[in-house]
Coordinates of C-alpha atoms and ligand atoms in Angstrom, one line a residue:
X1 CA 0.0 0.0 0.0
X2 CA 1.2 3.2 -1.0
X3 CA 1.7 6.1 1.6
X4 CA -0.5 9.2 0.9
X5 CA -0.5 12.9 2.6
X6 CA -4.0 11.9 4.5
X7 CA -3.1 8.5 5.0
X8 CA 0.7 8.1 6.1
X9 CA 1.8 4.8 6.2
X10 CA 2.3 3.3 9.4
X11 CA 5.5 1.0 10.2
X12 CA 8.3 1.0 12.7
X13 CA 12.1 1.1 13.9
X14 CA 13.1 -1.8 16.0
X15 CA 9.7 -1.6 17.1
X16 CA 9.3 1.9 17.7
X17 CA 6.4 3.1 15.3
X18 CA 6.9 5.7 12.8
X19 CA 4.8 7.3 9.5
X20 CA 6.0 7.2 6.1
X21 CA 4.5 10.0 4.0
X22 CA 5.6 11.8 1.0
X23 CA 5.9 15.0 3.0
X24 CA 5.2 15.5 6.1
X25 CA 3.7 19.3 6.2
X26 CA 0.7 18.2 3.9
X27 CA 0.3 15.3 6.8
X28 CA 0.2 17.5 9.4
X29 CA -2.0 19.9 7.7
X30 CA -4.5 16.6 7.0
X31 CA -4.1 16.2 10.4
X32 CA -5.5 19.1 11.5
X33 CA -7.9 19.1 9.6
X34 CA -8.9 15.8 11.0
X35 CA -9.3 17.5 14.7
X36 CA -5.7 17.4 15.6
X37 CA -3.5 15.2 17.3
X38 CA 0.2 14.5 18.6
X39 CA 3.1 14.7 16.3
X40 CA 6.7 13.2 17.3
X41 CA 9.6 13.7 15.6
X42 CA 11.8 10.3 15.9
X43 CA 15.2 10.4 15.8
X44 CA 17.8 7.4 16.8
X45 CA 18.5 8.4 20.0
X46 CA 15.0 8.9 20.7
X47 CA 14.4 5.2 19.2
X48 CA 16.9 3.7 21.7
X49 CA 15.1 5.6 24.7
X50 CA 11.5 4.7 23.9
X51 CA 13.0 1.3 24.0
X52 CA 13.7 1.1 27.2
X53 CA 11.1 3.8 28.3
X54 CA 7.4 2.6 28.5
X55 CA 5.8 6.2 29.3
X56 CA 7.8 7.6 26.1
X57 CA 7.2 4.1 23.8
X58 CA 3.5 4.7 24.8
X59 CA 3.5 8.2 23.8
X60 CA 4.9 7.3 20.5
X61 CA 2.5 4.6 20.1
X62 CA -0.4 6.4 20.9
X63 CA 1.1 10.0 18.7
X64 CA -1.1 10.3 15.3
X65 CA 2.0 11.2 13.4
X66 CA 5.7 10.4 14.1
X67 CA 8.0 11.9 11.3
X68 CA 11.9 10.6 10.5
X69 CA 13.8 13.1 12.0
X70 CA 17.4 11.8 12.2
X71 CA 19.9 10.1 9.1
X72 CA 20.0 7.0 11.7
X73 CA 16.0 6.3 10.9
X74 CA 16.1 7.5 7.8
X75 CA 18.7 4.8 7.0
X76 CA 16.9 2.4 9.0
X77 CA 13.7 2.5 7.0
X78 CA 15.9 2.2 3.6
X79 CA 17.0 -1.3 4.9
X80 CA 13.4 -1.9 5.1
X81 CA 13.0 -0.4 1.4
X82 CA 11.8 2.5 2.1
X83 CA 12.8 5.3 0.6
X84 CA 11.6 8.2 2.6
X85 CA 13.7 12.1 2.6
X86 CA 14.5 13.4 6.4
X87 CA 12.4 15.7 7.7
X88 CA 13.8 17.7 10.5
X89 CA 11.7 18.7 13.4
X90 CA 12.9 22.1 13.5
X91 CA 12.0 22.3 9.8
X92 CA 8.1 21.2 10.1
X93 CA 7.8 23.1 13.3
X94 CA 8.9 26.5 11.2
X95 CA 6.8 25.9 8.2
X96 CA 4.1 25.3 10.7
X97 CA 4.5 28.6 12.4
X98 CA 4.7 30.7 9.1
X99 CA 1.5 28.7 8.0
X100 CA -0.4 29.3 11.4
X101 CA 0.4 33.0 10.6
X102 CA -0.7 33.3 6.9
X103 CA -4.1 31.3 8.1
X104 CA -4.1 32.9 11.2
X105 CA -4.1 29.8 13.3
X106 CA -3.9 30.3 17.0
X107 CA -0.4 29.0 17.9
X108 CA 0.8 28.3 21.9
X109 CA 4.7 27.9 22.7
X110 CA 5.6 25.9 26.1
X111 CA 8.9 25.5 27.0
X112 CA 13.2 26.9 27.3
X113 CA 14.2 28.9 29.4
X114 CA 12.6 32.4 30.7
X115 CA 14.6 34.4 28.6
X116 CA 14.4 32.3 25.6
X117 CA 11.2 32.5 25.5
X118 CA 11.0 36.0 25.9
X119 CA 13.7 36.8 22.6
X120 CA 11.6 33.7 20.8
X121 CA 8.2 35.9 21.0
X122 CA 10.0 39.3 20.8
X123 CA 11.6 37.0 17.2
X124 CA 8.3 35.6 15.9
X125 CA 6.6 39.1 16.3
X126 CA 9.0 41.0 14.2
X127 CA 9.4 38.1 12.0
X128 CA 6.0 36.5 11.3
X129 CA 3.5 39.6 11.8
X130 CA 0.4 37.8 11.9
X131 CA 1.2 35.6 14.3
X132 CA -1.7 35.1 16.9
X133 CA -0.1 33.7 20.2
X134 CA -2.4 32.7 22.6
X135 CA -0.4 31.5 25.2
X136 CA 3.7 31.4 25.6
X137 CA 5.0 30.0 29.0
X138 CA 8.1 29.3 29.7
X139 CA 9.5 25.7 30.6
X140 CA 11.4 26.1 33.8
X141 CA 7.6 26.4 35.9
X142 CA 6.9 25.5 40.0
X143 CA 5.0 22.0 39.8
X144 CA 2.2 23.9 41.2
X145 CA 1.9 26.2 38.3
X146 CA 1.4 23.5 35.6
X147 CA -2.2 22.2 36.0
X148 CA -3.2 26.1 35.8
X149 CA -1.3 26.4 32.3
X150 CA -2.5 22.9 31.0
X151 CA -6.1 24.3 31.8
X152 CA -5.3 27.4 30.1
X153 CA -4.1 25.6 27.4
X154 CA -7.4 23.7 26.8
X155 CA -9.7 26.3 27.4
X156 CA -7.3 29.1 24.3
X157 CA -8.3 25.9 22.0
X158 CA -5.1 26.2 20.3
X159 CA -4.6 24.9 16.8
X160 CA -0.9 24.4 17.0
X161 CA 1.0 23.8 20.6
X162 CA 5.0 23.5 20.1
X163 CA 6.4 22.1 23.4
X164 CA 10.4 23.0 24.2
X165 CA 10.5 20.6 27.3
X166 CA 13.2 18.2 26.0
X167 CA 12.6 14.0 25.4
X168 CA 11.1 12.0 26.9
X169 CA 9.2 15.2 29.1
X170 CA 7.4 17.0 26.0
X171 CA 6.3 13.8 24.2
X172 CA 4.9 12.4 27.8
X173 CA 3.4 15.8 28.9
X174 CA 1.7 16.2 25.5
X175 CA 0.2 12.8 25.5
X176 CA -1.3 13.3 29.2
X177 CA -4.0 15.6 28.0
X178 CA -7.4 15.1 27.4
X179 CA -8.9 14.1 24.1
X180 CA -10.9 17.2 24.0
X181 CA -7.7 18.9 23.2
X182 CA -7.8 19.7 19.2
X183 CA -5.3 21.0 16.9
X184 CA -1.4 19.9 16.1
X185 CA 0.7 19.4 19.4
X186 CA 4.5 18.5 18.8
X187 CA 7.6 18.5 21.0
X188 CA 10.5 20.3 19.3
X189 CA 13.6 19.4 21.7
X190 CA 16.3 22.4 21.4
X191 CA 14.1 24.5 18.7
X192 CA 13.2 27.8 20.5
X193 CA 17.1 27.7 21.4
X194 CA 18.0 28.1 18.2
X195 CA 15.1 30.3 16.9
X196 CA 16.4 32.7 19.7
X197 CA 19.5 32.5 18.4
X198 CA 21.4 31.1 21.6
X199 CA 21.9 27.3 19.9
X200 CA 23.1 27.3 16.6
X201 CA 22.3 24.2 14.2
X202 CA 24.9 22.2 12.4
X203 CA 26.5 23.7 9.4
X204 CA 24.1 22.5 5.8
X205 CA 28.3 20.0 4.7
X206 CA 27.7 18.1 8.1
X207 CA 23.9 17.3 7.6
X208 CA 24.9 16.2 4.3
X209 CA 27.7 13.6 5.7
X210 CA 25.5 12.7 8.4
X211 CA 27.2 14.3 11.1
X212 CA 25.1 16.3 12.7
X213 CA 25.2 14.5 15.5
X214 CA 29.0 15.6 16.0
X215 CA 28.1 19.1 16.0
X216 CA 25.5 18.3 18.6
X217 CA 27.8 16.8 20.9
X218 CA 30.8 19.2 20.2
X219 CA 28.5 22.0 21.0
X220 CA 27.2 20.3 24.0
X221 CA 29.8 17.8 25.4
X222 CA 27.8 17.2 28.1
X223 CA 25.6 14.8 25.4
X224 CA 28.1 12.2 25.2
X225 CA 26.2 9.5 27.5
X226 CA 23.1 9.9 25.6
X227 CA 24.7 9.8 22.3
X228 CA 26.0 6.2 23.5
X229 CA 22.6 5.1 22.0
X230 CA 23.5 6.2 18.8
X231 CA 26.0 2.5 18.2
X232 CA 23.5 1.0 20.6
X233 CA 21.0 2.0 17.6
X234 CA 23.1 0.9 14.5
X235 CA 24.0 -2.3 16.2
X236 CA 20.5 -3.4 17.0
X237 CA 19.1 -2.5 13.2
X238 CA 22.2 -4.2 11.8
X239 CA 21.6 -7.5 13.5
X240 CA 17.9 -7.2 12.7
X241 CA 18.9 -8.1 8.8
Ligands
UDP301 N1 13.7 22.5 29.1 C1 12.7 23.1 29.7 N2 12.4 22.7 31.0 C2 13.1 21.7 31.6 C3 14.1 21.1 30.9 C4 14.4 21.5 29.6 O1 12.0 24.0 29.2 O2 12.7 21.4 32.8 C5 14.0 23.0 27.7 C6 15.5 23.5 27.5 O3 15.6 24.8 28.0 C7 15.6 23.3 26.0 C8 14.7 22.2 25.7 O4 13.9 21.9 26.8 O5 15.1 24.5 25.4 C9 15.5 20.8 25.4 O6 16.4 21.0 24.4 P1 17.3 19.7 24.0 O7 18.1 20.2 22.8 O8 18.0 19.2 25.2 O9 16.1 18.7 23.5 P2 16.2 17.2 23.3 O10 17.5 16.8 22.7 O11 16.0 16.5 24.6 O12 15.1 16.9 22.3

């Protein structure tokens, strides 16, 4: 069966589900205009995590769309024949925004750090006029202060929700919530970081050699556990065939 925008197909990554589509903006577009729904960008470290990670695998499971973000699944799904382009997060999550702003969508931002978030909307304004933002909070909250936000989440009815809290917390957080919630909801890791200009992404070379990752962890040595997943990764889709 052949994928289509509405009707991505459905396979997975050493048992970690993910959605092959043509392109992934016209399936989150379908999506919303289905009523909405969770969307998790998969990369291999992420794969590796969910693994061992019940309350993330379950999130992935239960997320309406789960895009190949990372060369490692991208590669991964070729040795299953399919041929599918890699579609950064950051990317989808930007086309998104300018969309939400020509069709003046009602966006909410969650996550990063206070002053992040303050240069991110201070950004967006200048840079996407339109933009209606119904709700920007910042990630670093008391524990008493979230069941307030989530409710004023609900109740602004959002149609697209990007949530800066890092893996596994923004892909958990997002799946906790009621199914009365509509529009897109997607966790976008280190995004606002870099659309505040304080994280920079890897140069266009290393992305083509695959080495993002590199960049990643030169930028933030502090990485280097968590990117012991990555072999972990290539090992376990190797010895699958
Ligand atoms: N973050 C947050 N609250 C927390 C922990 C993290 O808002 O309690 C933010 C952090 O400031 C950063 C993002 O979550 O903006 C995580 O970025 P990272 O690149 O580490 O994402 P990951 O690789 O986990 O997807």
């Amino acid at each position: 069966m052949a994928a289509t925008a509405t009707e991505p197909l459905r396979t997975g990554v050493l048992g970690v589900p993910v959605s092959v589509c043509p392109d992934v903006f016209d399936a989150a577009l379908a999506l919303h205009q289905r009523g909405g729904g969770q969307i998790v960008t998969l990369n291999a470290e992420m794969t590796m995590a969910a693994k061992a990670d019940p309350a993330l695998g379950g999130a992935i499971a239960a997320a309406a769309l789960v895009i190949p973000d990372g060369a490692g699944v991208v590669w991964a799904l070729g040795r299953q024949g399919y041929r599918v382009r890699r579609s950064p997060g950051i990317e989808l999550a930007r086309d998104l925004l300018a969309h939400a702003a020509a069709q003046g969508w009602k966006v909410a931002l969650v996550g990063a750090s206070p002053a992040v978030m303050d240069q991110l909307t201070q950004r967006l304004r200048r840079e996407l006029p339109g933009l209606q933002l119904v709700l920007t909070a910042h990630g670093y909250q008391p524990p008493e202060a979230w069941p307030g936000l989530e409710q004023q989440l609900l109740a602004a009815r959002p149609d697209l929700v990007l949530v800066a809290l890092g893996v596994p917390r923004q892909e958990t957080w997002i799946q906790q919530f009621p199914g009365r919630r509509c529009g897109l909801w997607m966790g976008v890791g280190g995004s606002f970081d870099v659309w505040a200009g304080v994280k920079k992404r890897a140069p266009a070379w290393m992305g083509a050699l695959q080495i993002e990752w590199l960049y990643r962890l030169l930028q933030e040595p502090a990485r280097w556990r968590r990117m012991l997943s990555l072999p972990a990764f290539a090992w376990a889709v190797l010895r699958q065939g």
